[in-house]
Amino acid sequence: MEINRKISVAPMMDCTDRHERYFLRLLSKNVMLYTEMVATKSAIFGDRKKILGFNRFEKPLALQVGGSDKNDLSEVCKIAEEMGYDEININLGCPSKKVQKNKFGACLIKEPDLVADCVNKMISSCKIPVTAKTRIGFDDVENYEYLNNFINKISSAGCKTVILHARKAILKGLTPKENLKIPKLNYPLVYEIKKANENLEIIINGGITKTNQIKEHLTKCDGVMIGRAIYQNPYFLTDIEKEIFNTNEVPSREQIAKQIISYLEEEVKLGTKVNHIMRHTVGLYHGQPGSKDWKRYLSDNMMARDSDFQKAKHIMTIVQNNEKANQLNS
Ligand SMILES: Cc1cc2nc3c(=O)[nH]c(=O)nc-3n(C[C@H](O)[C@H](O)[C@H](O)COP(=O)(O)O)c2cc1C
């Protein structure tokens, strides 16, 4: 299957778990989805169903892995392929201290040969595509020569798709949260890399929040990856469906709410906690009349660890009120 990476939702720890991905897939059939980063050792030795399990409805889906031991990475590639993932992505962009200590994530930008060796072994271990997600530089290094050399090493090892977060990583002195705001984004450097590497699929990421920005980036890159703007406002995906994928009919928020409640009902029977699913839906009415009521209902009734599924049934009253308010507004 040829993967369409025109638009993807970024891997985000504590956000893009399987419930979030199910929710996002209700909103968009065309975007590519990524898991949160999973460390190689967790994937190999952890509770596989819990850590790597997913619903086939989420597909196409990539597993993002963090590691720098080529044998472990190779093992995870085999596991991912066997489990039915469509792609495996190596994280070369996370700047957190813990991740650096374990020698994976952004600190690997400093070690192009090690990365190439890992990528090479990963590619020879599975038939699904191996992709990389990285930053445009690190600490004092943010220039075309270094980045292009790094990318050439990865591509010579066989990786044909690179996601570039257009912001360098500061490995010392900034928290991971600050590393998502500081330093400034540098889109032109990503465009330059694409121009010089016509044969590579280059996906641009960082700070993209509107469909007109997406359209502009798509004139210069092969794809756009979006993280926070979708997590905070998931219904943004329906604008993407309409404007980027030319989808005529998109689901209403009411339809989405109904479908997520049905999913919740099934999952609760299997032992999933209500809050583990509903926490991802906080932004469904982002910017809409009724957003406050929706959030309040969720926080009062469905966010506690022991929240009762029965409360979920009443949430449709909020949904219907919001629908009426929207009809009056339009
Ligand atoms: C809460 C959070 C968790 C993240 N976790 C990951 C991760 O597990 N792997 C990764 O490659 N990037 C991670 N990122 C970075 C995002 O994938 C993305 O590169 C970044 O947020 C910039 O895109 P945006 O401006 O569209 O959000 C995370 C970002 C956030 C906000």
CSV table of C-alpha atoms and ligand atoms in Angstrom, one decimal:
chain,number,residue,atom,x,y,z
A,1,MET,CA,0.0,0.0,0.0
A,2,GLU,CA,1.3,3.4,-1.0
A,3,ILE,CA,1.1,5.7,2.1
A,4,ASN,CA,-0.4,9.2,1.7
A,5,ARG,CA,1.7,11.5,3.8
A,6,LYS,CA,0.3,14.8,2.5
A,7,ILE,CA,-1.0,15.5,6.0
A,8,SER,CA,-0.1,13.8,9.2
A,9,VAL,CA,-0.8,14.2,12.8
A,10,ALA,CA,2.4,14.5,14.8
A,11,PRO,CA,3.5,11.9,17.4
A,12,MET,CA,2.8,13.4,20.9
A,13,MET,CA,3.6,11.7,24.2
A,14,ASP,CA,0.6,11.5,26.5
A,15,CYS,CA,-1.6,12.7,23.6
A,16,THR,CA,-1.6,10.4,20.5
A,17,ASP,CA,-2.5,7.2,22.3
A,18,ARG,CA,-4.8,4.7,20.7
A,19,HIS,CA,-8.0,6.4,21.9
A,20,GLU,CA,-6.9,9.8,20.6
A,21,ARG,CA,-6.1,8.1,17.3
A,22,TYR,CA,-9.5,6.4,17.1
A,23,PHE,CA,-11.1,9.8,17.7
A,24,LEU,CA,-9.0,11.5,15.1
A,25,ARG,CA,-9.8,8.8,12.5
A,26,LEU,CA,-13.5,9.5,13.0
A,27,LEU,CA,-12.7,13.1,11.9
A,28,SER,CA,-10.4,12.3,9.0
A,29,LYS,CA,-10.0,9.2,6.8
A,30,ASN,CA,-7.0,10.7,4.9
A,31,VAL,CA,-4.4,11.8,7.4
A,32,MET,CA,-1.5,9.7,8.5
A,33,LEU,CA,-1.4,8.9,12.2
A,34,TYR,CA,1.6,8.3,14.5
A,35,THR,CA,1.8,6.7,17.9
A,36,GLU,CA,3.5,8.4,20.8
A,37,MET,CA,7.2,7.6,20.9
A,38,VAL,CA,7.9,4.1,22.3
A,39,ALA,CA,11.4,3.3,23.6
A,40,THR,CA,12.8,0.1,22.0
A,41,LYS,CA,13.2,-1.7,25.4
A,42,SER,CA,9.5,-1.0,26.2
A,43,ALA,CA,8.4,-2.3,22.9
A,44,ILE,CA,10.5,-5.5,23.2
A,45,PHE,CA,10.1,-6.3,26.9
A,46,GLY,CA,6.9,-4.5,27.9
A,47,ASP,CA,3.3,-5.5,27.9
A,48,ARG,CA,3.0,-5.5,24.1
A,49,LYS,CA,-0.8,-5.4,23.9
A,50,LYS,CA,-0.9,-2.4,26.2
A,51,ILE,CA,2.0,-0.5,24.7
A,52,LEU,CA,1.7,-1.3,21.0
A,53,GLY,CA,-1.9,-2.5,20.6
A,54,PHE,CA,-4.2,-0.6,18.3
A,55,ASN,CA,-7.5,-0.8,16.6
A,56,ARG,CA,-7.4,-1.5,12.8
A,57,PHE,CA,-9.8,1.4,12.3
A,58,GLU,CA,-6.8,3.8,13.1
A,59,LYS,CA,-4.8,2.7,10.0
A,60,PRO,CA,-2.8,3.9,8.2
A,61,LEU,CA,-0.7,4.1,11.3
A,62,ALA,CA,3.1,4.5,12.0
A,63,LEU,CA,4.8,3.4,15.1
A,64,GLN,CA,7.4,5.9,16.4
A,65,VAL,CA,10.3,4.4,18.1
A,66,GLY,CA,13.1,5.8,20.2
A,67,GLY,CA,16.5,4.1,20.4
A,68,SER,CA,20.0,3.9,19.1
A,69,ASP,CA,20.9,0.2,19.4
A,70,LYS,CA,20.5,-1.2,15.9
A,71,ASN,CA,19.7,-4.7,17.1
A,72,ASP,CA,16.9,-3.4,19.3
A,73,LEU,CA,15.6,-1.2,16.6
A,74,SER,CA,15.7,-4.1,14.2
A,75,GLU,CA,13.7,-6.2,16.6
A,76,VAL,CA,11.1,-3.4,17.0
A,77,CYS,CA,10.8,-3.2,13.2
A,78,LYS,CA,9.9,-6.9,13.0
A,79,ILE,CA,7.4,-6.6,15.8
A,80,ALA,CA,5.8,-3.5,14.2
A,81,GLU,CA,5.4,-5.2,10.8
A,82,GLU,CA,4.0,-8.4,12.4
A,83,MET,CA,1.4,-6.3,14.3
A,84,GLY,CA,0.2,-4.6,11.2
A,85,TYR,CA,1.7,-1.1,11.5
A,86,ASP,CA,2.1,0.6,8.1
A,87,GLU,CA,5.4,2.4,8.9
A,88,ILE,CA,8.0,2.7,11.5
A,89,ASN,CA,9.5,6.1,12.3
A,90,ILE,CA,12.7,6.7,14.3
A,91,ASN,CA,12.6,9.7,16.7
A,92,LEU,CA,15.6,11.9,16.1
A,93,GLY,CA,14.1,15.1,17.5
A,94,CYS,CA,13.1,14.7,21.2
A,95,PRO,CA,15.3,16.9,23.3
A,96,SER,CA,14.3,15.7,26.8
A,97,LYS,CA,17.0,15.0,29.3
A,98,LYS,CA,15.8,11.5,30.0
A,99,VAL,CA,15.8,10.7,26.3
A,100,GLN,CA,19.3,12.1,25.9
A,101,LYS,CA,20.6,10.0,28.8
A,102,ASN,CA,19.3,6.9,27.0
A,103,LYS,CA,21.0,8.1,23.8
A,104,PHE,CA,18.0,8.6,21.6
A,105,GLY,CA,16.0,11.5,20.2
A,106,ALA,CA,17.6,14.8,19.2
A,107,CYS,CA,21.1,14.1,20.5
A,108,LEU,CA,21.5,11.6,17.6
A,109,ILE,CA,21.6,14.5,15.2
A,110,LYS,CA,25.2,14.8,16.4
A,111,GLU,CA,25.9,11.2,15.3
A,112,PRO,CA,25.0,10.8,11.6
A,113,ASP,CA,27.1,7.6,11.1
A,114,LEU,CA,25.4,5.8,14.1
A,115,VAL,CA,22.0,6.9,12.8
A,116,ALA,CA,22.8,5.7,9.3
A,117,ASP,CA,23.9,2.3,10.7
A,118,CYS,CA,20.6,2.0,12.6
A,119,VAL,CA,18.5,3.0,9.7
A,120,ASN,CA,20.2,0.6,7.4
A,121,LYS,CA,19.6,-2.3,9.8
A,122,MET,CA,16.0,-1.3,10.3
A,123,ILE,CA,15.3,-1.2,6.6
A,124,SER,CA,16.8,-4.7,6.2
A,125,SER,CA,14.6,-6.0,9.0
A,126,CYS,CA,11.2,-5.3,7.6
A,127,LYS,CA,9.2,-4.5,4.4
A,128,ILE,CA,7.3,-1.6,5.8
A,129,PRO,CA,8.7,1.9,5.2
A,130,VAL,CA,11.3,3.3,7.7
A,131,THR,CA,11.0,7.0,8.1
A,132,ALA,CA,12.8,9.5,10.3
A,133,LYS,CA,11.6,12.6,12.3
A,134,THR,CA,14.2,15.1,13.2
A,135,ARG,CA,15.0,18.7,13.9
A,136,ILE,CA,16.8,21.2,11.6
A,137,GLY,CA,19.8,21.4,14.0
A,138,PHE,CA,21.0,21.5,17.6
A,139,ASP,CA,22.5,24.0,20.0
A,140,ASP,CA,24.7,26.3,17.9
A,141,VAL,CA,24.3,24.3,14.8
A,142,GLU,CA,21.6,25.4,12.4
A,143,ASN,CA,22.9,25.4,8.8
A,144,TYR,CA,22.2,23.9,5.4
A,145,GLU,CA,25.5,22.0,5.2
A,146,TYR,CA,25.2,20.1,8.4
A,147,LEU,CA,21.5,19.3,8.0
A,148,ASN,CA,21.9,18.3,4.3
A,149,ASN,CA,24.9,16.0,5.2
A,150,PHE,CA,22.8,14.4,8.0
A,151,ILE,CA,19.9,13.9,5.7
A,152,ASN,CA,22.1,12.4,3.0
A,153,LYS,CA,23.5,9.9,5.5
A,154,ILE,CA,20.0,8.8,6.4
A,155,SER,CA,18.9,8.6,2.8
A,156,SER,CA,22.0,6.8,1.7
A,157,ALA,CA,21.1,4.2,4.3
A,158,GLY,CA,17.7,3.8,2.5
A,159,CYS,CA,15.3,6.1,4.3
A,160,LYS,CA,13.2,8.0,1.7
A,161,THR,CA,10.9,10.0,3.9
A,162,VAL,CA,12.2,12.6,6.4
A,163,ILE,CA,9.9,14.7,8.7
A,164,LEU,CA,11.6,18.0,9.6
A,165,HIS,CA,10.5,19.9,12.6
A,166,ALA,CA,11.6,23.3,11.5
A,167,ARG,CA,13.1,24.3,14.8
A,168,LYS,CA,16.5,23.3,16.2
A,169,ALA,CA,16.8,21.4,19.5
A,170,ILE,CA,18.5,23.0,22.4
A,171,LEU,CA,20.0,20.1,24.2
A,172,LYS,CA,21.0,21.9,27.4
A,173,GLY,CA,19.1,24.5,29.4
A,174,LEU,CA,15.6,24.3,27.9
A,175,THR,CA,12.8,22.1,29.0
A,176,PRO,CA,11.0,20.0,26.3
A,177,LYS,CA,8.1,22.4,26.5
A,178,GLU,CA,10.4,25.4,25.9
A,179,ASN,CA,12.0,23.5,23.1
A,180,LEU,CA,8.6,23.6,21.3
A,181,LYS,CA,8.5,27.5,21.3
A,182,ILE,CA,12.2,28.5,21.3
A,183,PRO,CA,14.2,29.1,19.1
A,184,LYS,CA,12.4,30.5,16.1
A,185,LEU,CA,11.0,28.3,13.3
A,186,ASN,CA,13.1,28.3,10.1
A,187,TYR,CA,10.9,27.1,7.2
A,188,PRO,CA,13.2,28.3,4.4
A,189,LEU,CA,15.9,25.8,5.6
A,190,VAL,CA,13.4,23.0,5.1
A,191,TYR,CA,12.5,24.3,1.7
A,192,GLU,CA,16.2,24.4,0.8
A,193,ILE,CA,16.6,20.8,1.8
A,194,LYS,CA,13.6,19.7,-0.3
A,195,LYS,CA,15.0,21.6,-3.3
A,196,ALA,CA,18.3,19.9,-3.0
A,197,ASN,CA,16.8,16.4,-2.5
A,198,GLU,CA,14.1,16.1,-5.1
A,199,ASN,CA,14.0,12.3,-4.7
A,200,LEU,CA,13.3,12.4,-1.0
A,201,GLU,CA,9.9,12.9,0.6
A,202,ILE,CA,10.2,15.9,2.9
A,203,ILE,CA,7.5,16.6,5.4
A,204,ILE,CA,7.5,19.9,7.1
A,205,ASN,CA,6.4,20.3,10.8
A,206,GLY,CA,6.2,23.0,13.4
A,207,GLY,CA,3.7,25.9,14.2
A,208,ILE,CA,1.3,25.1,11.4
A,209,THR,CA,-2.3,26.0,12.4
A,210,LYS,CA,-4.3,27.0,9.3
A,211,THR,CA,-5.3,25.5,5.9
A,212,ASN,CA,-3.8,28.4,3.9
A,213,GLN,CA,-0.5,27.8,5.6
A,214,ILE,CA,-0.7,24.1,4.7
A,215,LYS,CA,-1.4,25.0,1.1
A,216,GLU,CA,1.6,27.3,1.0
A,217,HIS,CA,3.9,24.6,2.5
A,218,LEU,CA,2.6,22.0,0.1
A,219,THR,CA,3.9,24.1,-2.8
A,220,LYS,CA,7.4,23.6,-1.5
A,221,CYS,CA,7.3,20.3,0.5
A,222,ASP,CA,5.7,16.9,0.0
A,223,GLY,CA,3.7,16.9,3.2
A,224,VAL,CA,2.8,18.7,6.3
A,225,MET,CA,2.7,17.4,9.8
A,226,ILE,CA,0.6,19.1,12.5
A,227,GLY,CA,0.6,18.4,16.2
A,228,ARG,CA,-0.8,20.9,18.8
A,229,ALA,CA,-3.2,22.6,16.5
A,230,ILE,CA,-5.0,19.3,16.0
A,231,TYR,CA,-4.8,18.1,19.5
A,232,GLN,CA,-6.3,21.4,20.8
A,233,ASN,CA,-8.9,21.7,18.0
A,234,PRO,CA,-9.5,18.3,16.5
A,235,TYR,CA,-12.4,19.5,14.3
A,236,PHE,CA,-9.7,21.3,12.3
A,237,LEU,CA,-9.3,18.0,10.6
A,238,THR,CA,-12.6,18.4,8.9
A,239,ASP,CA,-11.3,21.7,7.3
A,240,ILE,CA,-8.3,19.8,6.2
A,241,GLU,CA,-10.5,17.1,4.7
A,242,LYS,CA,-12.6,19.6,2.8
A,243,GLU,CA,-9.8,22.0,1.7
A,244,ILE,CA,-6.8,19.7,1.2
A,245,PHE,CA,-8.4,16.3,0.3
A,246,ASN,CA,-11.5,17.8,-1.4
A,247,THR,CA,-13.9,15.6,0.7
A,248,ASN,CA,-17.4,16.7,0.1
A,249,GLU,CA,-19.1,15.4,3.2
A,250,VAL,CA,-17.5,15.7,6.7
A,251,PRO,CA,-19.1,14.5,9.9
A,252,SER,CA,-20.8,17.0,12.2
A,253,ARG,CA,-19.6,17.4,15.8
A,254,GLU,CA,-22.9,15.7,16.9
A,255,GLN,CA,-22.1,12.6,14.8
A,256,ILE,CA,-18.5,12.5,16.2
A,257,ALA,CA,-19.9,12.8,19.7
A,258,LYS,CA,-22.3,9.9,19.1
A,259,GLN,CA,-19.6,7.7,17.6
A,260,ILE,CA,-17.1,8.4,20.4
A,261,ILE,CA,-19.8,7.5,23.0
A,262,SER,CA,-20.4,4.2,21.2
A,263,TYR,CA,-16.7,3.5,21.1
A,264,LEU,CA,-16.5,4.4,24.8
A,265,GLU,CA,-19.4,2.0,25.6
A,266,GLU,CA,-17.5,-0.9,23.9
A,267,GLU,CA,-14.1,0.1,25.5
A,268,VAL,CA,-15.6,0.4,29.0
A,269,LYS,CA,-16.8,-3.2,28.7
A,270,LEU,CA,-13.2,-4.2,28.0
A,271,GLY,CA,-12.0,-2.4,31.1
A,272,THR,CA,-10.9,1.0,29.7
A,273,LYS,CA,-11.5,4.0,32.0
A,274,VAL,CA,-13.9,6.7,30.8
A,275,ASN,CA,-11.4,9.5,31.4
A,276,HIS,CA,-8.8,7.8,29.3
A,277,ILE,CA,-11.0,8.3,26.2
A,278,MET,CA,-12.9,11.4,27.0
A,279,ARG,CA,-9.9,13.5,28.0
A,280,HIS,CA,-9.0,13.7,24.3
A,281,THR,CA,-12.3,15.2,23.3
A,282,VAL,CA,-12.0,18.4,25.4
A,283,GLY,CA,-11.3,20.4,22.2
A,284,LEU,CA,-14.2,19.1,20.1
A,285,TYR,CA,-16.1,22.4,20.4
A,286,HIS,CA,-13.0,24.6,20.4
A,287,GLY,CA,-14.0,28.2,19.4
A,288,GLN,CA,-17.8,27.2,19.2
A,289,PRO,CA,-20.8,28.3,21.2
A,290,GLY,CA,-21.2,25.7,23.9
A,291,SER,CA,-17.5,25.0,24.2
A,292,LYS,CA,-17.5,26.0,27.9
A,293,ASP,CA,-20.6,23.7,28.6
A,294,TRP,CA,-18.9,20.8,26.9
A,295,LYS,CA,-15.7,21.2,28.8
A,296,ARG,CA,-17.5,21.8,32.1
A,297,TYR,CA,-19.6,18.6,31.6
A,298,LEU,CA,-16.5,16.6,30.9
A,299,SER,CA,-14.5,18.0,33.8
A,300,ASP,CA,-17.4,17.6,36.3
A,301,ASN,CA,-18.4,14.1,35.2
A,302,MET,CA,-16.0,12.3,33.0
A,303,MET,CA,-12.4,13.2,34.0
A,304,ALA,CA,-12.1,11.4,37.3
A,305,ARG,CA,-10.3,8.1,37.5
A,306,ASP,CA,-13.5,6.3,38.5
A,307,SER,CA,-16.0,8.2,36.2
A,308,ASP,CA,-19.1,6.3,35.5
A,309,PHE,CA,-20.1,5.5,31.9
A,310,GLN,CA,-23.8,6.3,32.7
A,311,LYS,CA,-22.8,10.0,32.8
A,312,ALA,CA,-21.7,9.7,29.2
A,313,LYS,CA,-25.3,9.1,28.1
A,314,HIS,CA,-26.3,12.6,29.4
A,315,ILE,CA,-23.5,14.3,27.4
A,316,MET,CA,-25.7,14.1,24.3
A,317,THR,CA,-28.0,16.8,25.9
A,318,ILE,CA,-25.0,19.2,25.8
A,319,VAL,CA,-24.4,18.2,22.2
A,320,GLN,CA,-28.0,18.9,21.2
A,321,ASN,CA,-28.0,22.2,23.0
A,322,ASN,CA,-24.8,23.1,21.2
A,323,GLU,CA,-26.3,22.1,17.9
A,324,LYS,CA,-29.3,24.4,18.5
A,325,ALA,CA,-27.0,27.3,19.5
A,326,ASN,CA,-25.0,26.7,16.3
A,327,GLN,CA,-28.1,26.7,14.1
A,328,LEU,CA,-29.2,30.0,15.6
A,329,ASN,CA,-25.8,31.4,15.0
A,330,SER,CA,-25.6,30.4,11.4
B,1,LIG,C1,2.8,17.1,24.3
B,1,LIG,C2,3.8,16.8,23.2
B,1,LIG,C3,4.4,15.6,23.1
B,1,LIG,C4,5.3,15.3,22.0
B,1,LIG,N1,5.8,14.1,21.9
B,1,LIG,C5,6.5,13.7,20.8
B,1,LIG,C6,6.9,12.4,20.6
B,1,LIG,O1,6.6,11.5,21.3
B,1,LIG,N2,7.7,12.2,19.4
B,1,LIG,C7,8.1,13.2,18.6
B,1,LIG,O2,8.7,13.0,17.6
B,1,LIG,N3,7.7,14.5,18.8
B,1,LIG,C8,6.9,14.8,19.9
B,1,LIG,N4,6.5,16.0,20.1
B,1,LIG,C9,6.8,17.0,19.0
B,1,LIG,C10,5.7,17.0,18.0
B,1,LIG,O3,5.6,15.8,17.3
B,1,LIG,C11,5.9,18.2,16.9
B,1,LIG,O4,7.1,18.0,16.3
B,1,LIG,C12,5.9,19.6,17.6
B,1,LIG,O5,4.8,19.7,18.5
B,1,LIG,C13,5.8,20.7,16.6
B,1,LIG,O6,4.6,20.6,15.8
B,1,LIG,P1,3.3,21.5,16.1
B,1,LIG,O7,3.8,22.9,16.2
B,1,LIG,O8,2.4,21.3,15.0
B,1,LIG,O9,2.8,21.1,17.5
B,1,LIG,C14,5.6,16.3,21.1
B,1,LIG,C15,5.0,17.6,21.2
B,1,LIG,C16,4.1,17.8,22.2
B,1,LIG,C17,3.4,19.2,22.3
